[in-house]
Short mmCIF file of C-alpha atoms and ligand atoms in Angstrom, two decimals:
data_model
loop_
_atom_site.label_atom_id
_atom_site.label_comp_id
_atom_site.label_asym_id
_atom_site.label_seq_id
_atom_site.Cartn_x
_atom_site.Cartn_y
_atom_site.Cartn_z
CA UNK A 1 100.27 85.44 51.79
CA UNK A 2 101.11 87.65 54.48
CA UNK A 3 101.28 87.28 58.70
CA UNK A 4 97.60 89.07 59.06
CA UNK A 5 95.87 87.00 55.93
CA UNK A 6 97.78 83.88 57.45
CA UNK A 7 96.38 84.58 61.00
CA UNK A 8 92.99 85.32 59.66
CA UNK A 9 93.92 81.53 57.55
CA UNK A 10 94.22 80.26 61.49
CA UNK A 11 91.59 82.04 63.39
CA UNK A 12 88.69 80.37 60.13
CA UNK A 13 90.22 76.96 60.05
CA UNK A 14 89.84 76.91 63.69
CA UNK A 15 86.61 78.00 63.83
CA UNK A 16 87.17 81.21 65.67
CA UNK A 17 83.54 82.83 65.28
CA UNK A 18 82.73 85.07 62.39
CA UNK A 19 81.48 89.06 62.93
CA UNK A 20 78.15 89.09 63.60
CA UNK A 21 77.68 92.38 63.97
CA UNK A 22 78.77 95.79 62.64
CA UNK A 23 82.02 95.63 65.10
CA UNK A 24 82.98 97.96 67.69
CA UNK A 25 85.06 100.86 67.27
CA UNK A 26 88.03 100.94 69.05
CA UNK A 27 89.29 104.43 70.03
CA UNK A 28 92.94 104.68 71.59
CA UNK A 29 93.02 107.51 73.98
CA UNK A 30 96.65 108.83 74.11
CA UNK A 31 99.01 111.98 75.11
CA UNK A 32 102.69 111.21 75.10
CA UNK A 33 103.08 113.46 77.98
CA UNK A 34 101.61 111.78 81.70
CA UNK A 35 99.26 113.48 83.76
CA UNK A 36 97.76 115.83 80.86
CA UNK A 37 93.87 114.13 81.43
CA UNK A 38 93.61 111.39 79.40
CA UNK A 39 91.33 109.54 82.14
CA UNK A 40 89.21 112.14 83.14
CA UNK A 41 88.78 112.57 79.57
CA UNK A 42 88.15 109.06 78.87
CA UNK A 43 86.14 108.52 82.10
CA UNK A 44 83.79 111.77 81.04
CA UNK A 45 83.89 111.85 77.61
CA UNK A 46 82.12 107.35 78.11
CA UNK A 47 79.78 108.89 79.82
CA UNK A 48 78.54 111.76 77.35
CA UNK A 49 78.88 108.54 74.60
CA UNK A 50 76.41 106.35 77.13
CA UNK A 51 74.07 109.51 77.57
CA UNK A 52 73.70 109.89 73.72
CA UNK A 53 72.51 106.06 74.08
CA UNK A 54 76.11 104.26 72.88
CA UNK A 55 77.69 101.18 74.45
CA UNK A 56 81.19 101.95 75.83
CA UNK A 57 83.44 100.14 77.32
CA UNK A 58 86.79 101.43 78.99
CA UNK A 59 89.56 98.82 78.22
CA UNK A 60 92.43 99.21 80.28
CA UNK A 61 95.79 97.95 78.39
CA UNK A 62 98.45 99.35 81.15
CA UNK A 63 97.72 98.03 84.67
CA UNK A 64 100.91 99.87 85.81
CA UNK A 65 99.44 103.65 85.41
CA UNK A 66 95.80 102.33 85.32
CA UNK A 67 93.88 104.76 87.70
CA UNK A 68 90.35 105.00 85.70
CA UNK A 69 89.27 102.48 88.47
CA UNK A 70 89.62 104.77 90.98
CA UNK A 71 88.81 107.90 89.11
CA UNK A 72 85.09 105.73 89.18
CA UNK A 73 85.32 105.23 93.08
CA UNK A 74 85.84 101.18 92.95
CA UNK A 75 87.53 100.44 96.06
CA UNK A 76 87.27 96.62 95.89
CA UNK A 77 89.64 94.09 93.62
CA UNK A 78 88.49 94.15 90.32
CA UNK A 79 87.31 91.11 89.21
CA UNK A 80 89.56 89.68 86.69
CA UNK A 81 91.68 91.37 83.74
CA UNK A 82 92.30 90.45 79.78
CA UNK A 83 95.32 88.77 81.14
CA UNK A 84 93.04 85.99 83.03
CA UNK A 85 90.89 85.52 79.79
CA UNK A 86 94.26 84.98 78.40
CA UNK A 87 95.28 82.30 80.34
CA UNK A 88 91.81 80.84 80.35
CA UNK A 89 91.08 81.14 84.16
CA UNK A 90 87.75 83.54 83.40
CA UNK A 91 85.17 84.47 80.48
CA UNK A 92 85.43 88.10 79.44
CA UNK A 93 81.65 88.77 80.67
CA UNK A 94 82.82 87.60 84.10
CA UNK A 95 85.63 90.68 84.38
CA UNK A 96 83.87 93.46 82.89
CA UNK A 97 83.20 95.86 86.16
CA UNK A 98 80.17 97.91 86.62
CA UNK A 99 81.75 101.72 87.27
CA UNK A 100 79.87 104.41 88.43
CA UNK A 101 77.18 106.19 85.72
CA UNK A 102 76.85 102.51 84.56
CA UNK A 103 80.25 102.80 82.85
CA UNK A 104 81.49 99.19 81.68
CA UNK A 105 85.31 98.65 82.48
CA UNK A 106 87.99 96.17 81.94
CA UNK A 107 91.11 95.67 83.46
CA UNK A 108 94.06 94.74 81.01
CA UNK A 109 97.07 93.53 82.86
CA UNK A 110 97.90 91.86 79.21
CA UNK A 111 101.44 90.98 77.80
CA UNK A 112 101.50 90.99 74.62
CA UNK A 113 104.46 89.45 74.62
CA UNK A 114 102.56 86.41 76.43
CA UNK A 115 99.74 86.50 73.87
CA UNK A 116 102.08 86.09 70.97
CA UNK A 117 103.22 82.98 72.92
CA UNK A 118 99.64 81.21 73.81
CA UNK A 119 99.24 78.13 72.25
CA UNK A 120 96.19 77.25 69.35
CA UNK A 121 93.41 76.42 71.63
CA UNK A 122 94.11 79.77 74.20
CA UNK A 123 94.55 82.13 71.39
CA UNK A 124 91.26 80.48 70.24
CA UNK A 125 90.14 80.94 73.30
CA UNK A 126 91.14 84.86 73.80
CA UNK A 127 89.86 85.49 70.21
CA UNK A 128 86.22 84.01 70.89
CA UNK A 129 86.37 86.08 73.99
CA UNK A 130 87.60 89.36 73.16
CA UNK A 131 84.96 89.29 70.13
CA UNK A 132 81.82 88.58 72.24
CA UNK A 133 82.33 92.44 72.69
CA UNK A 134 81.42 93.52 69.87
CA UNK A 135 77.77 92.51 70.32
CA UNK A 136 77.45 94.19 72.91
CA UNK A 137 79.92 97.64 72.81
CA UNK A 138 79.16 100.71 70.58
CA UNK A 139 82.82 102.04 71.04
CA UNK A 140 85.79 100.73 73.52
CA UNK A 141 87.93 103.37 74.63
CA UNK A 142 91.51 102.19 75.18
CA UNK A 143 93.24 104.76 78.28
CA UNK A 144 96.77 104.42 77.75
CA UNK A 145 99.70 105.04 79.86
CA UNK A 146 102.06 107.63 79.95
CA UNK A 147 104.74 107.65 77.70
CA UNK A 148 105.81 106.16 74.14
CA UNK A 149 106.85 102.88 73.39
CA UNK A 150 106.49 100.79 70.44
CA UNK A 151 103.37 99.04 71.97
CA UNK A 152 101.69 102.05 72.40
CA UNK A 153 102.63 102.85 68.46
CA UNK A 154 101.08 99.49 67.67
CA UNK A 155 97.69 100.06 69.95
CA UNK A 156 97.45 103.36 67.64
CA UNK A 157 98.16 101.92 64.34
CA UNK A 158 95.44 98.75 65.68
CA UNK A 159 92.81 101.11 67.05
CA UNK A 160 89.93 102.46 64.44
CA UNK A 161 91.17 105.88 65.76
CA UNK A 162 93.28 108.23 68.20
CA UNK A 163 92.22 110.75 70.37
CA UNK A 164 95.42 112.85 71.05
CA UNK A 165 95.12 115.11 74.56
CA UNK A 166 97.62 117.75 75.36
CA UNK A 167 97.38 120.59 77.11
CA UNK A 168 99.18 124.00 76.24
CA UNK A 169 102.14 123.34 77.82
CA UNK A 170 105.31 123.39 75.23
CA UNK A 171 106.52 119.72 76.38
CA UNK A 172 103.14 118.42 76.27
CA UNK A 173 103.24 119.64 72.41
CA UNK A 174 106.68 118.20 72.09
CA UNK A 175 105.42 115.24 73.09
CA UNK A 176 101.81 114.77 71.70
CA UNK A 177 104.29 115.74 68.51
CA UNK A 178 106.88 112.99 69.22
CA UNK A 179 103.92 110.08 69.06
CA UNK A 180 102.62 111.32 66.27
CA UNK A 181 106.48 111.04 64.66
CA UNK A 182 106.84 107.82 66.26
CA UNK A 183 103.51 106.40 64.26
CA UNK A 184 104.57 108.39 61.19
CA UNK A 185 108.03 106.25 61.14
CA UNK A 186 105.96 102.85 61.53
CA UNK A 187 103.71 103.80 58.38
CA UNK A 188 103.63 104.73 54.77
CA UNK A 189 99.00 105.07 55.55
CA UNK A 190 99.15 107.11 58.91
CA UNK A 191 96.24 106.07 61.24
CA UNK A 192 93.28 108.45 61.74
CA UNK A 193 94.05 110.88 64.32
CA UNK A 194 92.56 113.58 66.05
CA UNK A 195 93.18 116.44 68.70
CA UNK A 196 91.68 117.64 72.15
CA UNK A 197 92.95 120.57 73.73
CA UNK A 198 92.74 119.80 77.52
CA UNK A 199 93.40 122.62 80.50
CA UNK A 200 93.61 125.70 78.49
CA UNK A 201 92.66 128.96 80.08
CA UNK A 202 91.52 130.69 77.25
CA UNK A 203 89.82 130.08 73.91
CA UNK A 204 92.65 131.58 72.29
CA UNK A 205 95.18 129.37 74.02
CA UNK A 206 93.12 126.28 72.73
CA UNK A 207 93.34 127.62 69.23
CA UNK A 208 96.54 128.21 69.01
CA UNK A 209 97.51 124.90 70.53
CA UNK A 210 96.00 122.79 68.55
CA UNK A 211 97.23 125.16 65.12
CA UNK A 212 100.81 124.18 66.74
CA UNK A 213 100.57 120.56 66.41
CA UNK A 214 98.41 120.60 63.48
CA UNK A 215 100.42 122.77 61.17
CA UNK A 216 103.82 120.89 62.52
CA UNK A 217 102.11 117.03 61.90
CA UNK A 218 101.19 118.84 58.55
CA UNK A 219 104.54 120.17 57.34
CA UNK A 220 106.95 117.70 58.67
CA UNK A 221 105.10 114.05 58.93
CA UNK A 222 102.38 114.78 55.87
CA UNK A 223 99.79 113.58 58.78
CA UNK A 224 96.10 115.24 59.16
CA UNK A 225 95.34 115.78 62.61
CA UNK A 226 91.61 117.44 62.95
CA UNK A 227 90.39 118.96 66.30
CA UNK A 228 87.81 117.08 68.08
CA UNK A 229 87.61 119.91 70.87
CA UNK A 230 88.75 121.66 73.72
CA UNK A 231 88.66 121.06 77.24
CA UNK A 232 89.38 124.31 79.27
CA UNK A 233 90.86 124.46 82.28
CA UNK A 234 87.88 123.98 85.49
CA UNK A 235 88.13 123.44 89.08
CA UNK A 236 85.46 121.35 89.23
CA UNK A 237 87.48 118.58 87.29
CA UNK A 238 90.28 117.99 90.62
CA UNK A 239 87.05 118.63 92.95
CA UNK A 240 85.40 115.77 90.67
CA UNK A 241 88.93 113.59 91.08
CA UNK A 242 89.00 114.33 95.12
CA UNK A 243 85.18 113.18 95.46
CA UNK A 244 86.17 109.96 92.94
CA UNK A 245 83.10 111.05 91.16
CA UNK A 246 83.16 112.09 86.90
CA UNK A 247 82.48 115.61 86.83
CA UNK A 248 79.98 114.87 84.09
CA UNK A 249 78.01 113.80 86.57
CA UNK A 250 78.79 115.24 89.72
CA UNK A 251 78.93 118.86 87.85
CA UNK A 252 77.16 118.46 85.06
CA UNK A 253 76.68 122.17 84.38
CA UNK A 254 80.49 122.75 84.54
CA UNK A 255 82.59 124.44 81.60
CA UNK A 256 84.39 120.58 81.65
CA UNK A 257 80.76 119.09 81.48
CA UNK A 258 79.44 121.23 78.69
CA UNK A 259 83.06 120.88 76.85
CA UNK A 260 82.61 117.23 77.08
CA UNK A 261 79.24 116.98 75.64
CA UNK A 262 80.41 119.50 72.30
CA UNK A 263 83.29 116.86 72.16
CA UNK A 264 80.91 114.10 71.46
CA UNK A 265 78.47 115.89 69.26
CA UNK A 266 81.65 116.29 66.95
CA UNK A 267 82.15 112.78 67.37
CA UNK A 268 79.34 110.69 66.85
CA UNK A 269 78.18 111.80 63.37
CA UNK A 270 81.46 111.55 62.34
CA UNK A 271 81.36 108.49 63.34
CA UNK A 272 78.55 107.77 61.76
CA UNK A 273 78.92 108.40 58.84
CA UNK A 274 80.46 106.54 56.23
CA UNK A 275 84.02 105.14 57.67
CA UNK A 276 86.49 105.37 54.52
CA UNK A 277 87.71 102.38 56.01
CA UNK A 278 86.43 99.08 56.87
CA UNK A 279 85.78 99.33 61.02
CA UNK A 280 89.00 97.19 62.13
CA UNK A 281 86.61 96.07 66.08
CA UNK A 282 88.11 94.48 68.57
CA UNK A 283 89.32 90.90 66.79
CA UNK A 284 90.93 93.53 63.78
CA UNK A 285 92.66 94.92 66.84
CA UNK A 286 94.10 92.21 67.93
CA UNK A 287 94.98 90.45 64.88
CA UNK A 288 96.69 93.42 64.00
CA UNK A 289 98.52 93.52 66.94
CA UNK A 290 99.60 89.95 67.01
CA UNK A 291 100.66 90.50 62.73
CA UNK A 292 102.35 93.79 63.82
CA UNK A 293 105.02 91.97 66.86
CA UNK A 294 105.06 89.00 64.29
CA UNK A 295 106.50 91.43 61.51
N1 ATP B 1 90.35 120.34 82.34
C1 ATP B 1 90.96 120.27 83.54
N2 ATP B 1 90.87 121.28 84.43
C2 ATP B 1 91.51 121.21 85.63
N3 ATP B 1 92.25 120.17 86.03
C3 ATP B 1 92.38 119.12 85.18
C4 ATP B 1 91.75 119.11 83.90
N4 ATP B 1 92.06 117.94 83.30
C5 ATP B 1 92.84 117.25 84.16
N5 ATP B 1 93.05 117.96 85.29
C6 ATP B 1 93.89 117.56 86.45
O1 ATP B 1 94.94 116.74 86.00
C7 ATP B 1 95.03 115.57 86.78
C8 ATP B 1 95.53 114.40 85.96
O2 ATP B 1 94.52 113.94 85.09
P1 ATP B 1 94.48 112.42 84.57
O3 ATP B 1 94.71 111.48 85.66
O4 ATP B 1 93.22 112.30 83.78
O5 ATP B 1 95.74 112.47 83.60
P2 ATP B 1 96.35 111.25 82.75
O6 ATP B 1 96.82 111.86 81.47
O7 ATP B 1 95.41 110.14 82.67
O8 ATP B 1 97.61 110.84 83.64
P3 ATP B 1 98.54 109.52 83.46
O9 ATP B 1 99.42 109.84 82.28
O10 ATP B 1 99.30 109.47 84.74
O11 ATP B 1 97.63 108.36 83.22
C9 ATP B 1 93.63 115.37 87.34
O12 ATP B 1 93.67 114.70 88.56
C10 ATP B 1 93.10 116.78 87.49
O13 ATP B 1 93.42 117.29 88.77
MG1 MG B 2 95.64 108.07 83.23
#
């Protein structure tokens, strides 16, 4: 038997609750490369997702870079974070935040280092909690961090899928490449991944970005990496930033805001349609996670 069947052993013989729905999808938003627009493209991209009629959620799993708070105009202290469901001080339902648009968000603030140490009836606890969301989220959209470190490799190898941002820039490339290396070396079945071409000037520019990283994930790691879209460069997105306000909704005419919306028309019947895989949710997430720091 190995660590995940043995934890999935753990979580039924202590009566951690069963799926009752079809989960939700977890989508890891990611770049390698900081300040490329992961959260305006997380922030936006929820909000074209709620306006097609989904559930979304914004999970935040790095409280040190964590800005999608402000990027939604919260001023006051969040409520709670994952970490305080952790230790058992709150329910999850109590720290979800109501952003702006009606955007759901939750503060992580979690060590997974910690939740590997929890005893039985906490990790019961955690589990119970975490997995309440999946009657009630269409798709939870992780914003990561800059940077690459092996927790970010295991978020992507947990998540149901990866939304890679870069923008044009040769070192954003390098290092939208360098993640997808850094998974590759983790895994003989590389995760689903896919591309979106943020700040480029021209549709040409866009193009031949994302032929770049596709053709180099191709040759050198054997991994697919489809485009999901392109996000061209538009004022309106650090006028949207400066006002705390998504552009998809303070400028919803906006090349961004129109960009956004093809984004998720790719998305969602993609999404849709039949997964080739079974839909990991939020409790495959973090089983995974836990079997992946055990291993
Ligand atoms: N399409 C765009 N057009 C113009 N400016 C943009 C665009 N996308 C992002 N920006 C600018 O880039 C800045 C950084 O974006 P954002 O905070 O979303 O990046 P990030 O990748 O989340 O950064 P970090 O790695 O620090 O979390 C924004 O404040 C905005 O000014
Ligand atoms: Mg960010």
């Amino acid at each position: 038997m190995d660590q995940a069947q043995r934890l999935r052993e753990f979580m039924n013989r202590h009566h951690v609750q069963e799926e009752k729905k079809q989960p939700s999808r977890m989508i890891t938003i990611t770049s390698g490369k900081g300040g490329v627009g992961k959260s305006n493209f997380t922030l936006n991209f929820a909000l074209a997702l709620k306006e097609a009629g989904k559930k979304v959620v914004i999970l935040d799993l790095d409280l040190s870079t964590a800005n999608i708070d402000i990027l939604m105009g919260a001023t006051a202290k969040l409520k709670g974070s994952l970490a305080d469901v952790m230790y058992q001080k709150k329910y999850l339902f109590d720290c979800i935040e109501k952003g702006i648009g009606g955007i759901d968000y939750i503060a992580g603030g979690l060590d997974i280092q910690e939740l590997m140490k929890l005893d039985q009836k906490k990790l019961i606890f955690f589990m119970n909690q975490i997995q309440e969301l999946n009657s009630y989220a269409d798709f939870i959209l992780l914003d990561t961090g800059a940077g690459i470190s092996k927790m970010l490799v295991d978020f992507i190898l947990a998540s149901d899928e990866t939304i890679m941002v870069t923008t044009p820039e040769p070192t954003s490339i390098a290092d939208a490449y360098s993640v997808m290396k850094a998974v590759h070396q983790f895994t003989v079945q590389p995760p689903k991944f896919r591309l979106v071409v943020n700040r480029a000037k021209t549709y040409r520019e866009a193009v031949d970005t994302s032929r770049a990283l596709k053709n180099a994930s191709s040759v050198f790691l054997k991994m697919n990496l489809n485009t999901l879209g392109f996000l061209m460069e538009d004022e309106h997105v650090g006028k949207a930033v400066r006002s705390q306000t998504p552009f998809y909704l303070s400028y919803p005419n906006c090349e961004a805001s129109k960009n956004i919306k093809q984004i998720m028309y790719t998305f969602l019947p993609d999404m849709e349609g039949n997964p080739s895989s079974p839909i990991k949710g939020i409790r495959g997430f973090f089983e995974k996670i836990l079997f992946l720091r055990k291993s």
